[in-house]
Short mmCIF file of N, CA and C and ligand atoms in Angstrom, two decimals:
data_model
loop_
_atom_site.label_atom_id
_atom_site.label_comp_id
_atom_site.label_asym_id
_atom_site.label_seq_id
_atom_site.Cartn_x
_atom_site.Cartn_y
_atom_site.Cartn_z
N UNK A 1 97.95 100.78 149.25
CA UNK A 1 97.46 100.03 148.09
C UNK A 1 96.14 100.61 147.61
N UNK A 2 96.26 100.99 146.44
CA UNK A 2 94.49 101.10 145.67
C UNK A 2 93.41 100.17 146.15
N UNK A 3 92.61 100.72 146.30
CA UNK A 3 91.23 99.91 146.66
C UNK A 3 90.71 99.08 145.46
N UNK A 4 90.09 98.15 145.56
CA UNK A 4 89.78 97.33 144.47
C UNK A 4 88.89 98.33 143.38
N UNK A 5 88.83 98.38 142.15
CA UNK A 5 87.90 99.00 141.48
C UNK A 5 86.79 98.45 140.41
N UNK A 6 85.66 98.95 140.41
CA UNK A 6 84.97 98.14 139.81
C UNK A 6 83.91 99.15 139.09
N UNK A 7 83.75 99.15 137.69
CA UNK A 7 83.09 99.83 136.61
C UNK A 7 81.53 98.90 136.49
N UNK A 8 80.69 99.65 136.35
CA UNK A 8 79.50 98.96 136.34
C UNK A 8 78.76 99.33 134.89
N UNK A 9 78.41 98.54 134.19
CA UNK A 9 77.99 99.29 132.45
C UNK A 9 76.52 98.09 132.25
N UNK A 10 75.55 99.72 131.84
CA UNK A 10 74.54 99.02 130.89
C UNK A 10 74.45 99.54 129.70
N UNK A 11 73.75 100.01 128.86
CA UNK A 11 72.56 100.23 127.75
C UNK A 11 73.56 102.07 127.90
N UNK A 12 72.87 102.49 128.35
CA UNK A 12 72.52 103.99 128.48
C UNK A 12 72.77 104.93 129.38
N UNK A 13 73.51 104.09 130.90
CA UNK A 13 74.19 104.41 132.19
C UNK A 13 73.36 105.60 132.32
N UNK A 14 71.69 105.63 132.18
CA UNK A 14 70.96 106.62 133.11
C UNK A 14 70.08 105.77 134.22
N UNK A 15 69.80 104.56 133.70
CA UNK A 15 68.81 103.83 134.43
C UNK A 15 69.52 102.73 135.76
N UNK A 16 69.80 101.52 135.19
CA UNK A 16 70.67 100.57 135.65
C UNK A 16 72.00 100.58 136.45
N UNK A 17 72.80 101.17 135.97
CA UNK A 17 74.22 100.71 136.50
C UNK A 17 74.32 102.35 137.25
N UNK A 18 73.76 103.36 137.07
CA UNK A 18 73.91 104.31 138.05
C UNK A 18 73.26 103.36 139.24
N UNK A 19 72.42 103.15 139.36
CA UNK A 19 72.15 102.85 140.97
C UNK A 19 72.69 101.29 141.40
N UNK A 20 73.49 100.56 140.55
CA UNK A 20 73.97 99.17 140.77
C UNK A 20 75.70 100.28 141.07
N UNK A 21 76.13 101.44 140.17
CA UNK A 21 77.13 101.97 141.24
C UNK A 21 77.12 102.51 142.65
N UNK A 22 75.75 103.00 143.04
CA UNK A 22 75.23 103.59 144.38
C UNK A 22 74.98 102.34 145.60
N UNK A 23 74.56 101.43 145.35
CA UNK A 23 74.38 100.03 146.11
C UNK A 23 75.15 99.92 146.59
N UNK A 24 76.48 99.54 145.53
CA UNK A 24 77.63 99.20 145.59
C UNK A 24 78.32 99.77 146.48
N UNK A 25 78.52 101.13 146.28
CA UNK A 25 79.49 102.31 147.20
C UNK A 25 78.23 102.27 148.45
N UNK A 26 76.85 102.07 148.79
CA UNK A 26 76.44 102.44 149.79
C UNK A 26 76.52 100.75 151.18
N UNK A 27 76.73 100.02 150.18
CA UNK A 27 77.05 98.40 150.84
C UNK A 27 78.31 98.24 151.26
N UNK A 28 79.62 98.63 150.40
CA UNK A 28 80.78 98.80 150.92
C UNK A 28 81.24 99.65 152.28
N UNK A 29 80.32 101.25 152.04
CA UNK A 29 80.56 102.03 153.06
C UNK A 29 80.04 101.20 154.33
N UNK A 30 78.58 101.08 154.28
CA UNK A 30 78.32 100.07 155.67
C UNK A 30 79.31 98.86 156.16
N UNK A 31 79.89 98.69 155.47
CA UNK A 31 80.57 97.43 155.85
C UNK A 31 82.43 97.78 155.89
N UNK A 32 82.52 99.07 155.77
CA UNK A 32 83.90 99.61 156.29
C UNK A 32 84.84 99.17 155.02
N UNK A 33 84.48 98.95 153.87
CA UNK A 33 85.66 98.35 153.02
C UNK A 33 85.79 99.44 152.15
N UNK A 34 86.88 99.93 151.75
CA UNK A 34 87.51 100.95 150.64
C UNK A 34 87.53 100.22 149.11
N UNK A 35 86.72 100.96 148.16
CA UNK A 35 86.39 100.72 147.14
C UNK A 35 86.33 101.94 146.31
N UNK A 36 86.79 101.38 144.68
CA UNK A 36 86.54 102.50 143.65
C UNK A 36 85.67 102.27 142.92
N UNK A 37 84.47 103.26 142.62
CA UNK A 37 83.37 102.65 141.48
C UNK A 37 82.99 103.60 140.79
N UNK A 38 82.76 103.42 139.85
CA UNK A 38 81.82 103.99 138.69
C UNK A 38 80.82 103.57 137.34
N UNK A 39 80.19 104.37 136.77
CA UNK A 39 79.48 103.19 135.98
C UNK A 39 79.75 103.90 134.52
N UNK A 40 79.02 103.23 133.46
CA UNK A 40 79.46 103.38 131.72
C UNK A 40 78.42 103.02 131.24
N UNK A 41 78.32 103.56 129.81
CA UNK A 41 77.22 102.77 128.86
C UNK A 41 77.99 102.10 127.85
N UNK A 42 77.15 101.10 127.37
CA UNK A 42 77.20 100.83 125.89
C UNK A 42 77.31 101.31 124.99
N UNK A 43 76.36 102.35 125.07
CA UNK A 43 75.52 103.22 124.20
C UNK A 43 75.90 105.21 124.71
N UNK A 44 75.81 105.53 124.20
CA UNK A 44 76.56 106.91 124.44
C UNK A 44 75.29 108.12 124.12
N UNK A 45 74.08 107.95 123.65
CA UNK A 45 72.77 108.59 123.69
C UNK A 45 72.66 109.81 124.68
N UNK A 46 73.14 109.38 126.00
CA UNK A 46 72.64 110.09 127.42
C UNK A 46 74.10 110.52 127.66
N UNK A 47 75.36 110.16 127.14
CA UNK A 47 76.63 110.84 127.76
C UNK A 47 76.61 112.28 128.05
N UNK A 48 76.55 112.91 129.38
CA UNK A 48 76.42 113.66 130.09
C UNK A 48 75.22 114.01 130.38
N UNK A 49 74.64 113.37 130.98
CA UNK A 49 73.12 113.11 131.21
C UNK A 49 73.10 112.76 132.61
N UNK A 50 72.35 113.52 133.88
CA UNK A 50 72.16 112.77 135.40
C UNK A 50 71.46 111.67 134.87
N UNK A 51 71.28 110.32 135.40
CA UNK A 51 70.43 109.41 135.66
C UNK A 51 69.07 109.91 135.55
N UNK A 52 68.30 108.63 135.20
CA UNK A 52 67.01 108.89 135.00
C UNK A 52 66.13 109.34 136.17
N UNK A 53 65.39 110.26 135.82
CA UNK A 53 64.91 110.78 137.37
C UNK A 53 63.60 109.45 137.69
N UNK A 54 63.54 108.77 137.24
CA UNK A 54 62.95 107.47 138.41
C UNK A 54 63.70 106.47 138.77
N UNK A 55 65.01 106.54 138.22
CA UNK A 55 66.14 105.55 139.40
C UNK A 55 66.63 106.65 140.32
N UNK A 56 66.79 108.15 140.03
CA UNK A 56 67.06 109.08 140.95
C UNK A 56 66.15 108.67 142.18
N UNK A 57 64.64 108.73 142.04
CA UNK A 57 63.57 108.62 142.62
C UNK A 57 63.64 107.38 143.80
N UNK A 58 64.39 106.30 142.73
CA UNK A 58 64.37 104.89 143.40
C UNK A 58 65.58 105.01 144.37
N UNK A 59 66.32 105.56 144.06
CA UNK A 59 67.96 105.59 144.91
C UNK A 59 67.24 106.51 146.49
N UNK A 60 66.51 107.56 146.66
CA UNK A 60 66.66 108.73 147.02
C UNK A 60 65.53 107.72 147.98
N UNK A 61 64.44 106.73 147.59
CA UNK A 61 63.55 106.20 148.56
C UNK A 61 64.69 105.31 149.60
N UNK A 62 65.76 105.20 148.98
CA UNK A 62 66.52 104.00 149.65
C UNK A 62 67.27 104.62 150.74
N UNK A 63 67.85 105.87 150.42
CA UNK A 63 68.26 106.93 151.26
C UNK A 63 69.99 107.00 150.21
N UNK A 64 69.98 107.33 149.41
CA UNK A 64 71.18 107.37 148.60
C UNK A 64 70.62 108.67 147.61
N UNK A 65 71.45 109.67 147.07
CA UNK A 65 71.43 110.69 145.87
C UNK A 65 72.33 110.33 144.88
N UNK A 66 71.55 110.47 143.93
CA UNK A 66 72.83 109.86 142.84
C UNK A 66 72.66 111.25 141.60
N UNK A 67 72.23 111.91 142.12
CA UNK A 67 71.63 113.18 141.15
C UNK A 67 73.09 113.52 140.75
N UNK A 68 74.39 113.86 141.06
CA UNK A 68 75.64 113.93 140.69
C UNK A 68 76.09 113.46 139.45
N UNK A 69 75.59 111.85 139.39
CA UNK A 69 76.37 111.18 138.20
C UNK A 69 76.10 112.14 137.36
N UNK A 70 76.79 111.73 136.29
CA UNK A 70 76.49 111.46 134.90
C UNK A 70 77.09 110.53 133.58
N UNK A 71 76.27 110.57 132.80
CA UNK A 71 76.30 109.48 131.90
C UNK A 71 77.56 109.25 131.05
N UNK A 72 78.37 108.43 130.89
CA UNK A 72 79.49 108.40 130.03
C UNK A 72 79.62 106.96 129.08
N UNK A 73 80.03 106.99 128.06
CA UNK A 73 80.43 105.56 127.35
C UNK A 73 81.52 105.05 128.06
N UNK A 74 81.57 103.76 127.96
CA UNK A 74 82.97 103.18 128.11
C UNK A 74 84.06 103.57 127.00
N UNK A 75 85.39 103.30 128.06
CA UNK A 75 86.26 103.92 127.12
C UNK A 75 87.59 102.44 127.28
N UNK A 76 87.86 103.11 125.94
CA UNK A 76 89.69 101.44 126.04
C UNK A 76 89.98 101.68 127.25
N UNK A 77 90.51 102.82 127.77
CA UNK A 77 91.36 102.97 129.10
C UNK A 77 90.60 102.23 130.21
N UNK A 78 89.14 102.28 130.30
CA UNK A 78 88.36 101.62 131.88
C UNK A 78 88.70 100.22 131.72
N UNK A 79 89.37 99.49 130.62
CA UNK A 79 89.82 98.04 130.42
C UNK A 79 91.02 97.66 131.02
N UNK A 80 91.72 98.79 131.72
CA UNK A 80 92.88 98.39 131.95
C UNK A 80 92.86 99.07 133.19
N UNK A 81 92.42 99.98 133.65
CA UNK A 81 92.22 100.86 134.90
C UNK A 81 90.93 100.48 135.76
N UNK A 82 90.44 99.40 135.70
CA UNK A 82 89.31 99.30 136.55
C UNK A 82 89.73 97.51 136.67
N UNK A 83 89.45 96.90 138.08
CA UNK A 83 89.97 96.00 138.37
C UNK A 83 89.02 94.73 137.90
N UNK A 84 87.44 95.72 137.83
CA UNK A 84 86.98 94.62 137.53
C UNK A 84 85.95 95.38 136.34
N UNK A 85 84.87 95.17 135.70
CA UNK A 85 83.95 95.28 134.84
C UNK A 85 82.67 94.51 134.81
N UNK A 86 81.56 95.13 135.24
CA UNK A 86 80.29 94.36 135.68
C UNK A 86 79.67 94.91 135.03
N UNK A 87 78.81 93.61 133.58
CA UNK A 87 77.88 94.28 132.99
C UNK A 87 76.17 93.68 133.55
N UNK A 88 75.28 94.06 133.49
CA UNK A 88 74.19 94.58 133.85
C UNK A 88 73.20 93.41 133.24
N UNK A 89 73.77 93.60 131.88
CA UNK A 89 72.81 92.15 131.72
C UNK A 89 73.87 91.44 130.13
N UNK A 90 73.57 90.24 129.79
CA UNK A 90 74.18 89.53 129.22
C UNK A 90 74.28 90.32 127.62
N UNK A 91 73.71 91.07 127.21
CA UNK A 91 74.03 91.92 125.94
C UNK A 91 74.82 92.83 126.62
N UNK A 92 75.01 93.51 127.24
CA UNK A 92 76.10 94.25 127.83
C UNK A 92 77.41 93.52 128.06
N UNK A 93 77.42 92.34 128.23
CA UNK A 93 78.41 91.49 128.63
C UNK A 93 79.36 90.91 127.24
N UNK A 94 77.93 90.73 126.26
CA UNK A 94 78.67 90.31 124.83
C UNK A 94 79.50 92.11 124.48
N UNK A 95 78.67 92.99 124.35
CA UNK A 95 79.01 94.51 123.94
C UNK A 95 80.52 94.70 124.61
N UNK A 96 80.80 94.46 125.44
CA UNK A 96 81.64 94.66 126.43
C UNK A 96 82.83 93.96 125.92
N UNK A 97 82.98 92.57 125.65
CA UNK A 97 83.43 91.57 124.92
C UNK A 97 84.21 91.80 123.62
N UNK A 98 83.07 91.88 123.27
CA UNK A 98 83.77 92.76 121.62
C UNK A 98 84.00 94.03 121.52
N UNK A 99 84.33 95.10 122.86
CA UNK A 99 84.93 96.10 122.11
C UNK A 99 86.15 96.46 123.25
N UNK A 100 86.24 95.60 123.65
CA UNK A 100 87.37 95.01 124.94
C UNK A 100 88.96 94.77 124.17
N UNK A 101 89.88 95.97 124.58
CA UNK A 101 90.83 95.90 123.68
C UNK A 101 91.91 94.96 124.10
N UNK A 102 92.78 94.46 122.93
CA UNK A 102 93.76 93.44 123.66
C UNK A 102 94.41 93.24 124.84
N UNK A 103 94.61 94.28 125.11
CA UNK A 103 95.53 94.60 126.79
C UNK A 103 94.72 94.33 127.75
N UNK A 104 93.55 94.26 127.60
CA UNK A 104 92.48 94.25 128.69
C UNK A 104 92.99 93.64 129.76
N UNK A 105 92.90 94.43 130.63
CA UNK A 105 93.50 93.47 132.14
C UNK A 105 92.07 93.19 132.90
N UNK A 106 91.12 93.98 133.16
CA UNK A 106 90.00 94.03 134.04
C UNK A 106 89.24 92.75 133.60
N UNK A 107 88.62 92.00 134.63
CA UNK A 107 87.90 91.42 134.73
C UNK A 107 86.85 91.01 134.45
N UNK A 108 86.16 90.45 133.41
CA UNK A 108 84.76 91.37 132.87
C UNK A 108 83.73 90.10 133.34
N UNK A 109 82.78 90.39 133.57
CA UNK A 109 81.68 89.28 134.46
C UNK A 109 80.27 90.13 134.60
N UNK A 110 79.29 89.18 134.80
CA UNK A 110 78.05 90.01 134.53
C UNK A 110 77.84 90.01 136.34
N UNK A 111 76.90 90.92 136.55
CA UNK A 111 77.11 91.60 137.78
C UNK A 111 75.77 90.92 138.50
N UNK A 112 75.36 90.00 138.17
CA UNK A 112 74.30 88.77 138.70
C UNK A 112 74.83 87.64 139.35
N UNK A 113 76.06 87.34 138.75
CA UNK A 113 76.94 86.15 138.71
C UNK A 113 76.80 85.66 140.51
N UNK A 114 77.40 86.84 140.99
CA UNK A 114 77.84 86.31 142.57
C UNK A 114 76.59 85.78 143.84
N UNK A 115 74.84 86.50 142.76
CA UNK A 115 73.93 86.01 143.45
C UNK A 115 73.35 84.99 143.48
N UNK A 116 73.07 84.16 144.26
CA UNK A 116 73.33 82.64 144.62
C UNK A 116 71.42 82.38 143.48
N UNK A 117 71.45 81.94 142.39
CA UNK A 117 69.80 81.26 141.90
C UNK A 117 70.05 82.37 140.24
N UNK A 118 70.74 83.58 140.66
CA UNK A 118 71.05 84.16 139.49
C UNK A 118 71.90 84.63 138.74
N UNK A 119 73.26 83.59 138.30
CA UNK A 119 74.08 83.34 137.79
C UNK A 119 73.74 83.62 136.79
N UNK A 120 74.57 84.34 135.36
CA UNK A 120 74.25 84.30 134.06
C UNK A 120 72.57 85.04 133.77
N UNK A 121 71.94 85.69 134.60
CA UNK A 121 70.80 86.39 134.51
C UNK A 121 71.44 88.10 134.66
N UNK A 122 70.56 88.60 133.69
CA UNK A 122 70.73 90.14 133.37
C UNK A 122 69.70 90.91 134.59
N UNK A 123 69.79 92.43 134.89
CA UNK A 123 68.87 93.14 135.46
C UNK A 123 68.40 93.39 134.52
N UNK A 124 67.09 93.47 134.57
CA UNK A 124 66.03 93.74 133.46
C UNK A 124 66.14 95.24 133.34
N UNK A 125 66.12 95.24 131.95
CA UNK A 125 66.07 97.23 131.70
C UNK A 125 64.39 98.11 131.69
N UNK A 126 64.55 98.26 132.87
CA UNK A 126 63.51 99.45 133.54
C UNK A 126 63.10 100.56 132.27
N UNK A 127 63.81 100.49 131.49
CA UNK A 127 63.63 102.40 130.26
C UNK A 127 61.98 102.06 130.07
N UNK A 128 61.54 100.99 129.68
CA UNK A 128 60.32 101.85 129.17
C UNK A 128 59.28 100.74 130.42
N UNK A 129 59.57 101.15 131.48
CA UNK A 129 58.47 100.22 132.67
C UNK A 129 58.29 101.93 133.68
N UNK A 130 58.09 101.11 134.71
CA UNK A 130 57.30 101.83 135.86
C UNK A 130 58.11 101.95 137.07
N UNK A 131 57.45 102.79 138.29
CA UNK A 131 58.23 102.93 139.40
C UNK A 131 58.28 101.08 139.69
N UNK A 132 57.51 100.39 139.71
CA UNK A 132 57.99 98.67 140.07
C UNK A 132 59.09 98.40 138.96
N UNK A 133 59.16 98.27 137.96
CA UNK A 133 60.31 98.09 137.66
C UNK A 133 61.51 98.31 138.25
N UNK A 134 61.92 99.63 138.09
CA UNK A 134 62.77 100.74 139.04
C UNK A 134 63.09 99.70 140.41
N UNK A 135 62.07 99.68 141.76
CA UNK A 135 62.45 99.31 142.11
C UNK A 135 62.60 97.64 142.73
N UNK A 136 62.35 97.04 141.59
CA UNK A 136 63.08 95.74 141.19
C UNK A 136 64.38 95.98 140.38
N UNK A 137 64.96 96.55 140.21
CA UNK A 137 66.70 96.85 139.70
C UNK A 137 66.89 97.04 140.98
N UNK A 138 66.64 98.26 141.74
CA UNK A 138 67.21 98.67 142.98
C UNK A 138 67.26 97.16 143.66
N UNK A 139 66.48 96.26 143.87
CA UNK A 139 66.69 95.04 144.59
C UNK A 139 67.84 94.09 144.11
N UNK A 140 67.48 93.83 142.65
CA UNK A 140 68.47 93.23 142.10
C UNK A 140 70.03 93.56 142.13
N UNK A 141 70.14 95.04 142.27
CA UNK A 141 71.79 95.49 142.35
C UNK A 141 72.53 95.50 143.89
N UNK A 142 71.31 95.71 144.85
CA UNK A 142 71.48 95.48 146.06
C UNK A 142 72.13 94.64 146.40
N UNK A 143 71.42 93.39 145.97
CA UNK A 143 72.23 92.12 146.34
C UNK A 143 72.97 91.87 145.24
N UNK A 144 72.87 92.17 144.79
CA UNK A 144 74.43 91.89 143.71
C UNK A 144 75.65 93.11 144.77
N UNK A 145 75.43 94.28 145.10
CA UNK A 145 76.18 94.64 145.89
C UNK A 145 76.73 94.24 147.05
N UNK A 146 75.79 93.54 147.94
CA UNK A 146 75.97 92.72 149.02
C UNK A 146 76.87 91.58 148.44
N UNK A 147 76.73 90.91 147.66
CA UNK A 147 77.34 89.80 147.33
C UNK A 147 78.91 89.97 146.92
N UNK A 148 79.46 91.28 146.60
CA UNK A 148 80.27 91.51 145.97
C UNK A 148 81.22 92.14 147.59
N UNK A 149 80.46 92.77 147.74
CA UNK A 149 81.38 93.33 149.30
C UNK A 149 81.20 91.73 150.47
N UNK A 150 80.50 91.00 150.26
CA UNK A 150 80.69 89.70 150.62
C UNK A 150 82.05 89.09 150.89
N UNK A 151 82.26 88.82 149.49
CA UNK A 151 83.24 88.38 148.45
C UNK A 151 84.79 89.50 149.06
N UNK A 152 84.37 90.65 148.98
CA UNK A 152 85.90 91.55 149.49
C UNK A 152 85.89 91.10 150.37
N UNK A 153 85.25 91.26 151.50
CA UNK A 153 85.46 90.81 152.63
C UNK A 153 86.24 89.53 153.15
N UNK A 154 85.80 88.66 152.45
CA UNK A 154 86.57 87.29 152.61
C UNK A 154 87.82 87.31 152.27
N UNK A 155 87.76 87.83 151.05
CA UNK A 155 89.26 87.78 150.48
C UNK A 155 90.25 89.39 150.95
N UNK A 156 89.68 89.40 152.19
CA UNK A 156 90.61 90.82 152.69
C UNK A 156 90.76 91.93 151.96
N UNK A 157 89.70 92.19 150.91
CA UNK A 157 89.69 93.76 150.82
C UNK A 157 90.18 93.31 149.53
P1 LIG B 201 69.95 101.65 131.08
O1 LIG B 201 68.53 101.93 130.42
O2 LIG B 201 70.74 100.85 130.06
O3 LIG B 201 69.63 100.87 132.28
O4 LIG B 201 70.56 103.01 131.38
C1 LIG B 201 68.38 102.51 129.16
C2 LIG B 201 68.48 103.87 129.04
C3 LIG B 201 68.32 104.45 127.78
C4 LIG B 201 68.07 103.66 126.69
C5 LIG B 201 67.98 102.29 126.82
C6 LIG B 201 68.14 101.72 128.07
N1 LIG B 201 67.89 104.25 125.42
O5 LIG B 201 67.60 103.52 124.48
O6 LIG B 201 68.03 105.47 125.29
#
């Protein structure tokens, strides 16, 4: 059976959802569960672009490289090929919404949801802040990662 899959989308997929995809795959691996991930933008500015080199910075203090990615828009097809869809913050979630084609099978939910005080709250977009910013996303996606391999776990993968 395919592993569950799950697309992660903000703004510009250099800042945010690259390292809310790295959490993700580095929380699952610790915890032995098989998973598919990747992340998307909104916005298509940076498509083929590594991540921003201060979430690079922030990933690489955590012990993760994410220098690999790169930046892509969402596409119709990740609506139907990705099991689930986690946007980043609640304008990503409307964006997502409206360009979400009829067939849509995937799941679409903001990627805060599963953390217990921050339901319906966005990760704040780091583009024009500081290394604290940075790594306040890295915290915020963390446990949104934890929470989500939580969640597999219970429900057997
Ligand atoms: P992200 O951050 O959505 O977390 O990747 C941003 C990156 C680039 C821009 C905005 C937000 N931009 O306007 O280029």
């Amino acid at each position: 059976m395919r592993p569950p899959s799950f697309l992660f989308v903000c703004l510009g997929n250099i800042c945010r959802s690259p390292l809310a995809e790295a959490a993700f795959v580095a929380a699952a691996e610790r915890a032995g569960v098989a998973v598919v991930a990747d992340s998307a933008g909104t916005g298509g500015w940076h498509a083929g672009d590594p991540p921003d080199r201060r979430s690079q910075a922030v990933a690489r203090r955590y012990g993760v490289d994410i220098s690999g990615q790169r930046a892509r828009l969402v596409r119709r097809a990740d609506f139907r090929e990705f099991d689930h869809i986690l946007a980043l913050d609640p304008q990503n979630l409307r964006d997502l919404h409206a360009i979400a084609p009829a067939d849509a099978s995937a799941r679409i939910a903001l990627l805060m949801d599963p953390v217990p005080g921050r339901a319906g709250q966005g990760v704040r977009d780091p583009y024009y802040g500081g290394e604290a910013d940075f790594d306040e996303v890295w915290g915020d996606v963390s446990a949104a990662a934890d929470a989500l391999v939580a969640m597999l776990m219970r429900e057997g993968g």
